Structure formats: C-alpha cells, structure tokens
Short mmCIF file of C-alpha atoms and ligand atoms in Angstrom, two decimals:
data_model
loop_
_atom_site.label_atom_id
_atom_site.label_comp_id
_atom_site.label_asym_id
_atom_site.label_seq_id
_atom_site.Cartn_x
_atom_site.Cartn_y
_atom_site.Cartn_z
CA MET A 65 8.99 -2.15 -88.86
CA LEU A 66 9.37 -3.76 -85.52
CA THR A 67 6.12 -5.73 -85.24
CA GLY A 68 6.76 -9.22 -84.19
CA ILE A 69 10.36 -7.89 -83.16
CA ALA A 70 9.18 -5.96 -80.17
CA HIS A 71 7.42 -7.41 -76.94
CA CYS A 72 6.22 -5.92 -73.84
CA SER A 73 8.06 -7.33 -70.85
CA GLY A 74 4.81 -7.02 -68.75
CA CYS A 75 2.84 -9.65 -70.68
CA GLY A 76 5.45 -11.22 -73.54
CA GLY A 77 3.04 -9.81 -75.83
CA ARG A 78 3.87 -8.33 -79.01
CA LEU A 79 4.16 -4.26 -79.23
CA TYR A 80 1.89 -2.68 -81.99
CA PHE A 81 2.52 0.28 -83.99
CA ALA A 82 0.20 2.92 -83.17
CA VAL A 83 0.26 6.23 -85.47
CA ARG A 84 0.49 9.58 -83.66
CA LYS A 85 -1.51 12.27 -85.54
CA GLY A 86 0.59 15.44 -86.66
CA TYR A 87 4.00 13.55 -85.56
CA PRO A 88 6.28 11.73 -88.00
CA TYR A 89 6.64 8.89 -85.45
CA GLY A 90 4.07 6.59 -83.64
CA ASP A 91 4.39 4.43 -80.78
CA TYR A 92 4.84 0.77 -80.23
CA VAL A 93 2.24 -0.29 -77.74
CA CYS A 94 1.30 -3.24 -75.60
CA ARG A 95 -2.34 -4.19 -76.96
CA ALA A 96 -3.24 -6.62 -74.23
CA THR A 97 -6.46 -5.41 -73.59
CA ALA A 98 -7.19 -5.79 -77.20
CA ARG A 99 -6.85 -9.37 -76.63
CA SER A 100 -9.17 -8.84 -73.37
CA GLU A 101 -5.96 -9.94 -71.47
CA VAL A 102 -4.74 -7.64 -68.42
CA CYS A 103 -1.33 -6.67 -68.57
CA THR A 104 0.17 -5.34 -65.13
CA ALA A 105 3.08 -3.30 -66.60
CA SER A 106 2.03 -2.56 -70.09
CA ALA A 107 4.86 -0.85 -71.95
CA ALA A 108 5.12 1.40 -75.18
CA MET A 109 7.87 3.42 -76.61
CA ARG A 110 8.46 5.69 -79.60
CA SER A 111 8.60 4.21 -82.75
CA ASP A 112 11.85 5.93 -83.92
CA TRP A 113 13.69 5.68 -80.62
CA LEU A 114 12.85 2.10 -80.55
CA GLU A 115 13.62 1.41 -84.31
CA GLU A 116 17.04 3.41 -83.98
CA TYR A 117 17.92 1.00 -80.76
CA ALA A 118 16.98 -2.22 -82.64
CA VAL A 119 19.23 -1.34 -85.52
CA HIS A 120 22.18 0.28 -83.58
CA ARG A 121 22.27 -2.91 -81.47
CA TYR A 122 22.00 -5.15 -84.46
CA ARG A 123 24.92 -3.42 -86.04
CA GLU A 124 26.84 -3.77 -82.97
CA ALA A 125 26.06 -7.32 -82.25
CA THR A 126 26.82 -8.27 -86.15
CA ALA A 127 29.90 -5.89 -86.60
CA THR A 128 28.04 -4.31 -89.81
CA ASP A 129 27.60 -0.52 -91.01
CA ALA A 130 25.04 -1.59 -93.60
CA ALA A 131 21.54 -0.79 -94.00
CA VAL A 132 19.32 -2.96 -91.78
CA SER A 133 15.97 -4.31 -92.66
CA ARG A 134 13.00 -5.56 -91.18
CA GLU A 135 13.42 -8.94 -93.01
CA GLN A 136 17.27 -9.12 -91.64
CA LEU A 137 15.99 -8.33 -87.91
CA LEU A 138 13.31 -11.25 -88.47
CA GLU A 139 15.70 -13.73 -89.69
CA SER A 140 18.31 -12.99 -87.07
CA GLY A 141 15.68 -13.66 -84.36
CA VAL A 142 16.01 -10.31 -82.79
CA ARG A 143 13.81 -9.78 -80.21
CA VAL A 144 13.55 -6.29 -78.30
CA THR A 145 11.84 -6.34 -75.09
CA VAL A 146 10.37 -3.21 -73.80
CA ALA A 147 9.55 -2.41 -69.90
CA LYS A 148 7.18 -0.17 -68.77
CA GLY A 149 8.46 3.39 -68.06
CA ARG A 150 8.79 4.76 -64.33
CA CYS A 151 6.82 7.85 -65.02
CA GLY A 152 3.59 6.84 -66.26
CA GLY A 153 4.68 6.37 -69.75
CA ASP A 154 5.57 10.42 -70.43
CA THR A 155 8.36 9.86 -72.64
CA THR A 156 8.02 12.85 -75.03
CA ARG A 157 9.96 15.39 -73.25
CA LEU A 158 13.02 12.82 -73.18
CA ARG A 159 15.72 13.23 -76.01
CA GLY A 160 16.01 9.66 -76.37
CA PRO A 161 15.03 6.31 -75.05
CA ASP A 162 15.48 4.88 -71.67
CA THR A 163 17.75 1.85 -72.38
CA SER A 164 17.63 0.47 -69.13
CA ARG A 165 13.90 -0.48 -70.15
CA LEU A 166 15.00 -2.12 -73.14
CA THR A 167 16.44 -5.53 -73.75
CA PHE A 168 17.87 -6.81 -77.12
CA THR A 169 18.61 -10.46 -77.75
CA LEU A 170 19.51 -12.13 -80.87
CA GLY A 171 18.40 -15.31 -82.16
CA GLU A 172 20.22 -18.71 -81.18
CA GLY A 173 22.34 -19.18 -84.51
CA LEU A 174 23.85 -15.77 -84.25
CA ASP A 175 24.71 -15.96 -80.54
CA ALA A 176 26.58 -19.40 -81.40
CA ALA A 177 28.29 -17.44 -84.32
CA ASN A 178 29.64 -14.76 -81.74
ZN1 ZN B 257 1.92 -5.84 -72.05
#
C-alpha cells in the first residue's frame, strides 16, 4: 500500500514491501543493495504499523475520519520517511512503531491549504 510513499532516511530511496512468511503483515524495507547502492542506515518497519501511522497522520492533517486509500495518499503527495532503528531493527517485540523514527509530510498543495 505504501510503495512510492514510504522512503528510507538513509538513502532517500523507496521502501518496498517484503512478505513475512506465516504472518498477516510484512515489512517495508530499504532496497539499496538491490540497486547496487550502499545504504549506511537502511530502514525497515512492519507494514501494518507503517500503514496505520500513515493513515492516522493523514486523517489528522486533513481532519477526516473517512477511509483513506493509497490513491488519496499519492494524490496528496504524502511521504513517510523511516529512519533506521536503534537496536538493529528488532522491532518485533514492541507493541507499536517508534514514531520518533518516522517523518510524515504532505504535498505542497495541502500544506498551503492548512
Ligand atoms: Zn536506504
């Protein structure tokens, strides 16, 4: 859902969805190595947490309770940047995302409207 919206703070590249076998959610991960690039701070986050965060922040920013689609996020120029975790990326034992690692921005058009 967030491909093209979620970005890695280490290299600025997109995060890509990776399936977790046996889990209802996956992870968004930095794919710098797949592009033959080196990312010194490759980011990754559980997909359900990141999607929940993006939708929550979008609703806050636009003051809506309606369902939020991927198309809406893209049209609004939403960008979520994920920074590398402090503990080697072991986030599975946490109950939610470390939002200090997340940055949410809207496109120019909506910023002006606020
Ligand atoms: Zn990266």
